[in-house]
Short mmCIF file of C-alpha atoms and ligand atoms in Angstrom, two decimals:
data_model
loop_
_atom_site.label_atom_id
_atom_site.label_comp_id
_atom_site.label_asym_id
_atom_site.label_seq_id
_atom_site.Cartn_x
_atom_site.Cartn_y
_atom_site.Cartn_z
CA MET A 1 140.03 15.00 71.10
CA SER A 2 140.83 17.92 68.84
CA SER A 3 139.58 18.09 65.39
CA GLU A 4 143.24 18.27 64.09
CA THR A 5 143.78 14.59 65.89
CA LEU A 6 140.58 13.40 64.44
CA SER A 7 142.00 13.83 61.08
CA SER A 8 144.88 11.42 61.49
CA ALA A 9 144.58 7.85 59.97
CA THR A 10 144.61 5.94 63.12
CA ASP A 11 141.74 7.54 64.61
CA VAL A 12 139.33 6.79 61.74
CA LYS A 13 140.31 3.00 61.41
CA ASN A 14 137.11 2.22 63.15
CA LEU A 15 135.02 3.77 60.41
CA VAL A 16 134.29 1.89 57.01
CA HIS A 17 133.73 4.52 54.45
CA PRO A 18 131.76 3.51 51.45
CA TYR A 19 132.86 4.05 48.12
CA THR A 20 136.36 4.88 49.10
CA ASN A 21 139.64 2.63 48.25
CA LEU A 22 140.24 1.54 51.82
CA GLY A 23 143.89 1.42 51.31
CA ASP A 24 144.18 5.08 50.11
CA HIS A 25 141.75 5.85 53.09
CA PHE A 26 143.67 4.13 55.69
CA ASN A 27 146.98 5.99 54.56
CA LYS A 28 145.54 9.35 54.20
CA GLY A 29 142.37 9.53 56.14
CA PRO A 30 139.27 11.28 54.90
CA MET A 31 138.32 15.06 54.55
CA ILE A 32 136.51 15.78 57.65
CA ILE A 33 133.85 18.22 57.19
CA GLU A 34 132.94 20.31 60.23
CA ARG A 35 130.19 23.00 59.20
CA GLY A 36 128.25 24.53 56.35
CA GLU A 37 126.81 27.74 55.08
CA GLY A 38 124.64 27.92 51.93
CA VAL A 39 126.30 26.20 49.14
CA TYR A 40 129.70 26.06 51.21
CA ILE A 41 131.06 23.39 53.63
CA TYR A 42 134.40 23.95 55.64
CA ASP A 43 136.68 20.97 56.86
CA ASN A 44 138.33 20.80 60.17
CA HIS A 45 141.45 22.68 59.23
CA GLY A 46 138.87 25.67 58.34
CA LYS A 47 139.20 25.17 54.45
CA ARG A 48 136.18 26.17 52.52
CA TYR A 49 134.76 24.43 49.61
CA LEU A 50 131.96 24.94 47.03
CA GLU A 51 129.95 21.71 47.25
CA GLY A 52 129.36 21.08 43.63
CA MET A 53 127.73 17.77 44.48
CA SER A 54 125.13 18.76 47.18
CA GLY A 55 126.80 16.02 49.46
CA LEU A 56 125.51 13.02 47.70
CA TRP A 57 123.10 14.76 45.12
CA CYS A 58 120.95 15.73 47.94
CA THR A 59 121.24 18.98 49.88
CA SER A 60 119.11 20.92 47.53
CA LEU A 61 118.71 23.92 49.93
CA GLY A 62 122.50 24.13 50.80
CA PHE A 63 123.73 23.64 54.46
CA SER A 64 122.24 26.18 56.63
CA GLU A 65 118.40 26.49 56.18
CA GLU A 66 117.30 27.98 59.28
CA ARG A 67 113.59 27.05 58.48
CA LEU A 68 114.42 23.43 58.30
CA VAL A 69 116.19 23.60 61.74
CA ASN A 70 113.36 25.25 63.31
CA ALA A 71 110.73 22.91 61.93
CA ALA A 72 112.78 20.10 63.57
CA ILE A 73 112.93 22.00 66.76
CA GLU A 74 109.11 22.65 66.77
CA GLN A 75 108.30 19.02 66.07
CA PHE A 76 110.64 17.82 68.53
CA LYS A 77 109.02 19.57 71.32
CA LYS A 78 105.46 18.71 70.45
CA LEU A 79 105.82 15.04 69.10
CA PRO A 80 109.40 13.47 68.81
CA TYR A 81 107.99 9.92 67.41
CA TYR A 82 104.88 8.32 66.49
CA HIS A 83 104.40 5.49 63.99
CA LEU A 84 101.84 4.78 61.26
CA PHE A 85 101.04 1.35 62.18
CA ASN A 86 97.91 -0.29 63.60
CA SER A 87 95.54 2.61 62.43
CA ARG A 88 97.56 5.25 64.09
CA SER A 89 99.30 8.04 62.33
CA ASN A 90 100.87 11.64 63.06
CA THR A 91 99.99 14.93 61.67
CA PRO A 92 103.27 15.92 59.97
CA ALA A 93 103.26 12.74 57.98
CA ILE A 94 99.52 13.10 56.87
CA GLU A 95 100.30 16.86 55.88
CA LEU A 96 103.55 15.74 54.08
CA SER A 97 101.53 13.12 51.97
CA GLU A 98 99.00 15.89 51.00
CA LYS A 99 101.56 17.94 49.88
CA LEU A 100 103.54 15.28 47.99
CA LEU A 101 100.38 14.34 46.13
CA GLU A 102 99.77 17.96 45.27
CA ILE A 103 102.92 18.38 43.45
CA ALA A 104 103.46 14.76 42.12
CA PRO A 105 102.62 13.21 38.67
CA LYS A 106 98.80 13.09 38.51
CA SER A 107 99.11 9.41 37.98
CA LEU A 108 99.92 8.82 41.73
CA ALA A 109 97.65 8.70 44.58
CA LYS A 110 98.94 7.05 47.73
CA VAL A 111 102.33 7.46 49.73
CA LEU A 112 104.36 4.93 51.53
CA TYR A 113 107.36 6.28 53.79
CA ALA A 114 110.57 4.74 54.61
CA ASN A 115 114.05 6.15 55.46
CA SER A 116 116.32 5.81 52.30
CA GLY A 117 116.03 5.69 48.65
CA SER A 118 117.09 2.16 48.87
CA GLU A 119 114.19 1.02 50.84
CA ALA A 120 111.81 2.97 48.81
CA ASN A 121 113.10 1.16 45.78
CA ASP A 122 112.73 -2.17 47.71
CA ALA A 123 109.28 -1.33 48.61
CA ALA A 124 108.47 -0.78 45.08
CA VAL A 125 109.74 -4.16 44.18
CA LYS A 126 107.48 -5.83 47.02
CA LEU A 127 104.74 -3.81 45.97
CA VAL A 128 105.12 -4.89 42.29
CA TRP A 129 105.08 -8.58 43.59
CA PHE A 130 102.25 -8.03 45.99
CA TYR A 131 100.11 -6.45 43.15
CA HIS A 132 100.71 -9.05 40.77
CA ASN A 133 99.97 -11.96 43.21
CA ALA A 134 96.52 -9.97 44.02
CA LEU A 135 95.78 -9.58 40.53
CA GLY A 136 96.13 -13.47 40.12
CA LYS A 137 99.25 -13.09 37.93
CA PRO A 138 101.86 -14.75 40.08
CA ALA A 139 104.39 -15.41 37.00
CA LYS A 140 104.35 -11.50 36.36
CA LYS A 141 107.23 -10.59 38.79
CA LYS A 142 110.38 -9.86 36.71
CA ILE A 143 111.65 -6.46 36.97
CA ILE A 144 113.77 -4.92 33.99
CA SER A 145 116.39 -2.34 35.19
CA ARG A 146 119.15 -0.91 33.11
CA LEU A 147 122.99 -1.24 33.08
CA ARG A 148 124.76 1.63 34.92
CA GLY A 149 121.38 2.44 36.75
CA TYR A 150 121.70 3.03 40.44
CA HIS A 151 118.78 2.33 42.82
CA GLY A 152 120.60 1.57 46.14
CA VAL A 153 122.25 -1.06 47.85
CA THR A 154 119.92 -3.13 49.94
CA VAL A 155 119.21 -6.74 48.40
CA ALA A 156 116.49 -5.96 46.02
CA SER A 157 117.36 -2.24 45.13
CA GLY A 158 121.12 -3.41 45.01
CA SER A 159 119.99 -5.92 42.34
CA LEU A 160 118.31 -3.33 40.51
CA THR A 161 121.24 -1.23 40.28
CA GLY A 162 123.31 -2.10 37.32
CA LEU A 163 126.94 -1.30 38.20
CA PRO A 164 129.27 -4.29 38.63
CA ALA A 165 130.88 -3.09 41.95
CA ASN A 166 127.40 -3.24 43.67
CA HIS A 167 126.89 -6.89 42.61
CA GLN A 168 130.25 -8.22 42.65
CA PHE A 169 131.01 -10.57 45.90
CA PHE A 170 127.62 -9.55 47.18
CA ASP A 171 125.95 -12.39 45.44
CA LEU A 172 123.67 -9.91 43.47
CA PRO A 173 121.50 -9.65 41.69
CA ILE A 174 118.91 -11.75 42.98
CA ASP A 175 116.75 -13.92 40.57
CA ARG A 176 113.91 -11.96 38.72
CA ILE A 177 115.85 -8.99 38.14
CA LEU A 178 117.00 -8.23 34.48
CA HIS A 179 119.08 -5.58 33.07
CA THR A 180 118.70 -3.72 29.59
CA ASP A 181 120.75 -1.22 27.96
CA CYS A 182 122.04 2.17 29.27
CA PRO A 183 120.89 4.86 27.10
CA SER A 184 124.15 6.69 26.71
CA TYR A 185 124.59 7.65 23.13
CA TYR A 186 128.34 8.50 23.85
CA HIS A 187 129.19 4.95 25.14
CA GLY A 188 126.78 2.72 23.32
CA ALA A 189 126.53 4.11 19.68
CA ASN A 190 127.71 1.70 17.12
CA PRO A 191 130.11 3.42 14.81
CA GLY A 192 128.16 5.97 12.09
CA GLU A 193 125.00 5.23 14.02
CA SER A 194 122.45 8.09 14.49
CA GLU A 195 121.17 9.23 17.76
CA GLU A 196 117.76 8.41 16.47
CA ALA A 197 118.78 4.78 15.36
CA PHE A 198 120.64 4.33 18.63
CA THR A 199 117.41 5.11 20.58
CA GLN A 200 115.43 2.81 18.26
CA ARG A 201 117.80 0.02 18.80
CA LEU A 202 117.49 0.22 22.52
CA ILE A 203 113.76 0.18 22.30
CA ASN A 204 113.87 -2.73 20.11
CA ASN A 205 116.38 -4.73 22.59
CA LEU A 206 113.97 -3.74 25.39
CA GLU A 207 111.18 -5.19 23.52
CA GLN A 208 113.12 -8.19 22.33
CA LEU A 209 114.06 -9.00 26.21
CA ILE A 210 110.46 -8.92 27.26
CA LEU A 211 109.51 -11.26 24.39
CA LYS A 212 112.31 -13.69 25.18
CA GLU A 213 111.40 -13.66 28.79
CA GLY A 214 107.68 -13.77 28.32
CA PRO A 215 105.68 -10.73 28.61
CA ASP A 216 103.41 -12.53 31.36
CA THR A 217 106.73 -12.68 33.38
CA VAL A 218 107.71 -9.32 33.30
CA GLY A 219 105.83 -7.08 36.28
CA ALA A 220 107.81 -3.89 35.86
CA PHE A 221 110.62 -1.84 34.30
CA ILE A 222 112.42 1.05 36.47
CA ALA A 223 114.35 3.92 35.32
CA GLU A 224 115.84 7.02 36.71
CA PRO A 225 114.74 10.01 34.43
CA VAL A 226 118.39 10.85 34.37
CA MET A 227 120.98 8.50 35.68
CA GLY A 228 122.87 9.69 38.41
CA ALA A 229 125.68 7.45 39.93
CA GLY A 230 126.01 5.67 36.62
CA GLY A 231 127.62 8.77 35.21
CA VAL A 232 124.76 11.52 34.77
CA ILE A 233 123.28 9.81 31.68
CA VAL A 234 120.83 12.08 29.91
CA PRO A 235 118.57 10.15 27.69
CA PRO A 236 118.41 10.62 23.89
CA LYS A 237 115.28 12.36 22.67
CA GLY A 238 112.42 9.73 22.20
CA TYR A 239 113.81 7.24 24.43
CA PHE A 240 111.25 7.39 27.18
CA GLU A 241 108.51 7.83 24.78
CA GLY A 242 109.44 4.47 23.05
CA VAL A 243 109.89 2.77 26.37
CA GLN A 244 106.58 3.95 27.68
CA LYS A 245 104.86 2.45 24.53
CA ILE A 246 106.63 -0.96 24.97
CA LEU A 247 105.43 -0.93 28.54
CA LYS A 248 102.12 -0.12 27.92
CA LYS A 249 101.77 -2.63 25.00
CA TYR A 250 102.92 -5.65 27.29
CA ASP A 251 101.00 -4.40 30.70
CA ILE A 252 104.29 -3.62 32.55
CA LEU A 253 104.42 -1.20 35.36
CA PHE A 254 106.73 1.77 35.46
CA ILE A 255 108.54 2.67 38.38
CA VAL A 256 110.36 5.82 38.32
CA ASP A 257 113.14 6.56 40.46
CA GLU A 258 113.05 10.25 41.23
CA VAL A 259 115.74 9.81 44.19
CA ILE A 260 117.98 12.38 42.51
CA CYS A 261 115.83 14.10 39.86
CA GLY A 262 112.83 14.70 42.05
CA PHE A 263 112.35 18.33 43.36
CA GLY A 264 113.70 20.60 40.57
CA ARG A 265 117.02 19.04 40.05
CA THR A 266 116.00 18.46 36.02
CA GLY A 267 114.30 22.12 35.89
CA ASN A 268 110.85 20.92 36.50
CA MET A 269 109.40 19.69 40.03
CA PHE A 270 110.18 16.02 38.97
CA GLY A 271 112.21 14.27 35.96
CA SER A 272 108.73 12.74 35.23
CA ASP A 273 107.57 16.19 34.25
CA THR A 274 110.74 16.93 32.25
CA PHE A 275 110.47 13.66 30.25
CA ASN A 276 106.86 13.38 30.11
CA LEU A 277 106.75 10.10 32.22
CA GLN A 278 103.86 8.51 33.55
CA PRO A 279 104.94 6.34 36.72
CA ASP A 280 102.71 3.85 38.14
CA ILE A 281 105.19 3.64 41.07
CA MET A 282 107.58 6.66 42.13
CA SER A 283 110.43 6.89 44.73
CA VAL A 284 111.58 9.87 46.17
CA ALA A 285 114.28 10.61 49.02
CA LYS A 286 117.35 12.98 49.06
CA ALA A 287 115.89 16.51 48.39
CA LEU A 288 112.53 15.51 49.77
CA SER A 289 114.05 16.72 53.22
CA SER A 290 117.19 18.54 51.40
CA SER A 291 118.78 15.36 53.35
CA TYR A 292 118.51 17.34 56.67
CA LEU A 293 117.12 14.10 58.03
CA PRO A 294 116.65 10.60 56.39
CA ILE A 295 113.23 10.24 54.71
CA SER A 296 112.16 8.62 51.60
CA ALA A 297 108.81 7.71 49.97
CA THR A 298 107.14 5.36 47.46
CA LEU A 299 104.25 6.66 45.72
CA ILE A 300 101.78 4.49 44.13
CA SER A 301 98.77 4.86 41.36
CA GLN A 302 95.03 4.47 42.60
CA PRO A 303 94.65 1.22 40.86
CA ILE A 304 97.76 -0.38 42.65
CA TYR A 305 96.65 0.74 45.77
CA GLU A 306 92.89 -0.33 45.45
CA LYS A 307 94.18 -3.95 44.50
CA ILE A 308 96.75 -4.07 47.31
CA ALA A 309 94.25 -2.86 49.86
CA GLU A 310 91.74 -5.51 48.69
CA GLN A 311 94.15 -8.15 49.06
CA SER A 312 95.36 -6.83 52.53
CA ASP A 313 91.88 -7.19 53.60
CA GLU A 314 91.77 -10.71 52.72
CA VAL A 315 95.04 -11.51 54.54
CA GLY A 316 94.07 -9.06 57.42
CA VAL A 317 96.86 -6.78 57.22
CA PHE A 318 99.23 -5.01 54.87
CA ALA A 319 102.15 -6.43 56.43
CA HIS A 320 104.70 -4.16 55.34
CA GLY A 321 106.35 -1.06 57.22
CA VAL A 322 109.38 0.32 58.90
CA THR A 323 109.55 1.81 62.75
CA TYR A 324 110.60 5.21 61.32
CA ALA A 325 108.21 5.30 58.50
CA GLY A 326 106.74 8.67 58.47
CA HIS A 327 108.86 9.63 61.35
CA PRO A 328 107.12 12.90 62.59
CA ILE A 329 110.26 14.97 62.85
CA CYS A 330 111.55 13.78 59.34
CA ALA A 331 108.19 14.41 58.01
CA ALA A 332 107.94 17.82 59.52
CA VAL A 333 111.44 18.88 57.94
CA ALA A 334 110.29 17.31 54.62
CA LEU A 335 107.05 19.07 54.68
CA GLU A 336 108.84 22.31 55.72
CA THR A 337 111.37 21.54 52.47
CA LEU A 338 108.42 21.45 50.13
CA LYS A 339 107.09 24.62 51.53
CA ILE A 340 110.37 26.37 50.75
CA TYR A 341 110.67 25.15 47.29
CA GLN A 342 107.29 26.81 46.75
CA ASP A 343 107.99 29.93 48.79
CA LYS A 344 111.46 30.41 47.16
CA ASN A 345 110.07 29.31 43.60
CA ILE A 346 112.84 26.91 43.51
CA VAL A 347 111.82 25.32 40.05
CA SER A 348 112.11 28.97 38.60
CA HIS A 349 115.27 29.49 39.94
CA VAL A 350 116.60 26.43 38.43
CA GLN A 351 115.21 27.32 35.10
CA GLU A 352 116.99 30.71 35.36
CA VAL A 353 120.31 29.60 36.56
CA ALA A 354 120.36 26.26 34.43
CA PRO A 355 121.19 27.65 31.13
CA TYR A 356 124.06 29.38 32.48
CA PHE A 357 125.30 26.20 34.35
CA LEU A 358 124.89 24.34 31.03
CA SER A 359 126.63 26.74 28.89
CA LYS A 360 129.74 26.83 31.24
CA LEU A 361 129.70 23.05 31.42
CA HIS A 362 129.48 22.70 27.68
CA SER A 363 132.16 25.46 27.32
CA LEU A 364 134.77 22.61 28.90
CA SER A 365 133.97 20.17 25.94
CA ALA A 366 137.17 22.05 24.02
CA HIS A 367 139.40 20.90 27.04
CA PRO A 368 141.94 18.04 25.76
CA LEU A 369 140.69 15.75 28.33
CA VAL A 370 137.07 16.10 27.68
CA GLY A 371 135.28 13.69 25.46
CA GLU A 372 131.61 14.92 26.11
CA THR A 373 129.73 17.06 28.41
CA ARG A 374 126.26 16.38 29.18
CA GLY A 375 123.50 17.72 31.21
CA ILE A 376 120.15 18.95 32.12
CA GLY A 377 118.67 21.25 34.74
CA LEU A 378 121.34 21.34 37.60
CA ILE A 379 122.96 18.15 36.85
CA GLY A 380 125.72 17.49 34.63
CA ALA A 381 128.89 15.35 33.95
CA ILE A 382 132.21 15.78 31.94
CA GLU A 383 133.47 12.61 30.27
CA LEU A 384 137.04 12.33 30.31
CA THR A 385 139.04 10.66 27.44
CA GLN A 386 142.50 10.22 26.44
CA ASP A 387 141.54 10.52 22.75
CA LYS A 388 138.67 12.69 21.73
CA ALA A 389 138.37 11.07 18.26
CA SER A 390 138.24 7.23 19.49
CA LYS A 391 136.80 8.15 22.83
CA LYS A 392 139.22 5.80 24.29
CA PRO A 393 139.01 6.11 28.19
CA PHE A 394 142.11 6.16 30.45
CA ASP A 395 143.26 3.19 31.92
CA PRO A 396 141.81 2.84 35.37
CA SER A 397 145.01 2.73 37.16
CA VAL A 398 145.58 6.43 36.08
CA LYS A 399 142.27 7.22 38.12
CA ILE A 400 141.97 10.13 36.00
CA GLU A 401 138.62 11.26 37.65
CA LYS A 402 140.38 11.09 41.06
CA LEU A 403 142.94 13.37 39.77
CA VAL A 404 140.57 15.86 38.69
CA GLN A 405 138.41 15.43 41.76
CA GLU A 406 141.26 15.94 44.18
CA ASN A 407 142.92 18.80 42.37
CA ALA A 408 139.58 20.68 42.03
CA ALA A 409 139.24 19.97 45.79
CA LYS A 410 142.35 21.87 46.14
CA HIS A 411 140.89 24.88 44.37
CA GLY A 412 138.14 24.90 46.88
CA VAL A 413 135.42 23.02 44.76
CA LEU A 414 133.94 19.48 45.34
CA VAL A 415 132.78 17.50 42.70
CA ARG A 416 132.81 13.59 42.13
CA GLY A 417 134.70 11.44 39.98
CA ILE A 418 132.75 8.35 38.73
CA ARG A 419 134.32 5.98 36.42
CA ASN A 420 135.98 8.24 33.75
CA ALA A 421 133.59 11.16 34.34
CA ILE A 422 133.07 14.10 36.79
CA ALA A 423 129.75 14.61 38.08
CA LEU A 424 128.24 17.95 38.90
CA CYS A 425 125.24 18.42 41.12
CA PRO A 426 125.23 21.59 43.10
CA PRO A 427 122.63 22.88 45.66
CA LEU A 428 119.54 24.19 43.65
CA ILE A 429 120.06 27.72 45.43
CA ILE A 430 123.37 28.13 43.51
CA THR A 431 123.77 31.71 42.09
CA LYS A 432 125.30 32.63 38.75
CA GLU A 433 128.53 33.92 40.50
CA GLN A 434 128.70 30.61 42.49
CA ILE A 435 128.58 28.72 39.12
CA ASP A 436 131.43 30.88 38.02
CA GLU A 437 133.20 29.72 41.03
CA LEU A 438 132.25 26.09 40.60
CA PHE A 439 133.57 25.94 36.93
CA ASN A 440 136.80 27.67 37.75
CA GLY A 441 137.60 24.98 40.25
CA VAL A 442 136.55 22.14 37.73
CA GLU A 443 138.79 23.77 35.19
CA ALA A 444 141.71 24.18 37.39
CA GLY A 445 141.08 20.50 38.26
CA LEU A 446 141.10 19.49 34.79
CA ASN A 447 144.16 21.55 33.84
CA ALA A 448 146.28 20.35 36.96
CA ALA A 449 145.24 16.59 35.82
CA LEU A 450 146.37 17.32 32.42
CA GLU A 451 149.57 18.34 33.80
CA THR A 452 150.16 15.24 35.49
CA VAL A 453 149.12 13.34 32.52
CA GLU A 454 151.42 15.04 30.29
CA ALA A 455 154.36 14.82 32.76
CA SER A 456 154.06 11.04 33.19
CA LYS A 457 153.89 10.55 29.36
CA ALA A 458 157.09 12.80 28.90
CA SER A 459 158.77 10.51 31.71
CA ALA A 460 157.63 7.21 30.21
C1 PLP B 501 118.47 7.40 41.62
C2 PLP B 501 118.95 6.63 43.20
N1 PLP B 501 118.08 5.85 43.85
C3 PLP B 501 118.17 5.37 44.99
C4 PLP B 501 119.26 5.66 45.56
C5 PLP B 501 119.57 5.13 46.93
O1 PLP B 501 119.21 5.85 48.06
P1 PLP B 501 119.74 5.80 49.50
O2 PLP B 501 121.43 6.00 49.10
O3 PLP B 501 119.26 6.76 50.24
O4 PLP B 501 119.60 4.38 49.94
C6 PLP B 501 120.12 6.63 45.17
C7 PLP B 501 121.49 7.17 45.89
O5 PLP B 501 122.34 7.80 45.45
C8 PLP B 501 120.03 7.30 43.95
O6 PLP B 501 121.04 7.94 43.30
#
């Protein structure tokens, strides 16, 4: 079958595409990507796009890193599979753990592997529950997450996610998962409220929720340093400082979800470094392997590990783990990814180009469709509005973010429309020239969307 025929609607009927309006999808068919080179990908018609989202916030090293290909081939030849169960292990998994702990926040001491961010967060939930049972605090099980937070789609991680579409009709969230405010000053501030007052109100709300539920029933709080899929929400100054004080006060564990922020994205190795977070548990995935192969990890502190180990000894086994955890090929590729981050000084590169990325991003705030631009490091968003003063969003039927997304794609740039915003998260290897190209495409997308909006107003 030629690639041309593959793009027809009939040939893709047997695929279900997540996060796609399936009606549109069956009419037009998806964009089919065939190859990649650096920060670019090519579709099946040979059209080149700058991948302004690193796929799904993940291909940090771009689409043609030979060292990762070679690491996989070498490991395939040596040992294509071995597990970590029953007192067995494999070398790449051990070496990866050592490397991860070398760069991770110092509060973390042990590593548990899985295949996806969702599983890493599911494991975090189970570890919180197991730990509190082991401590003799069986009531301390509720986990507080945040509205607009995104932590995955499995039963527990999908419950942690604070987005309606991930809950509706899926019978989520499960019990013992609570949601507190999203720290978006743009969306959540009361009229006339200062950023400082807004931040303090959110911290007070968190404390009130804990007191209402009973501190002895709240086991953990989970947060992304910067929310990704919820619309790239950069927390206001002092937010995490206040949150961490409350967590300490009520003896509540802090799970930091670094699935997007980890490995340089925010301008430091981890979002935890950028926002001075001290995780008890931390989940990583995506850029852990530059997403060349699926691998995720849940890192835990020494006290949590010791208690869990002690309790497991009593039971006779720590009965949690998946077949592909620490898969040697995935681990070898992840280990090579971390070595490339060091060899290429990727964090320094992000620190060098991020101010340019952010200045280009913020220069778009003058555009008539733009309500707010926000970002940090190499992640950002453009909030779209039909009225800058009142921040009024467009009616969802306008699909304004899709209009910008599709028009930017016509200009050779892939970005993601999320709710009323456009998200940007390019590969970390992006150059300043490529940042120019990225924003030229985004601006062209915004201008084309504005023309459509004005044309429909004129014809109304
Ligand atoms: C912050 C965060 N956590 C968890 C996940 C879930 O990861 P996965 O899709 O690999 O299950 C994602 C995915 O986008 C994410 O952005």
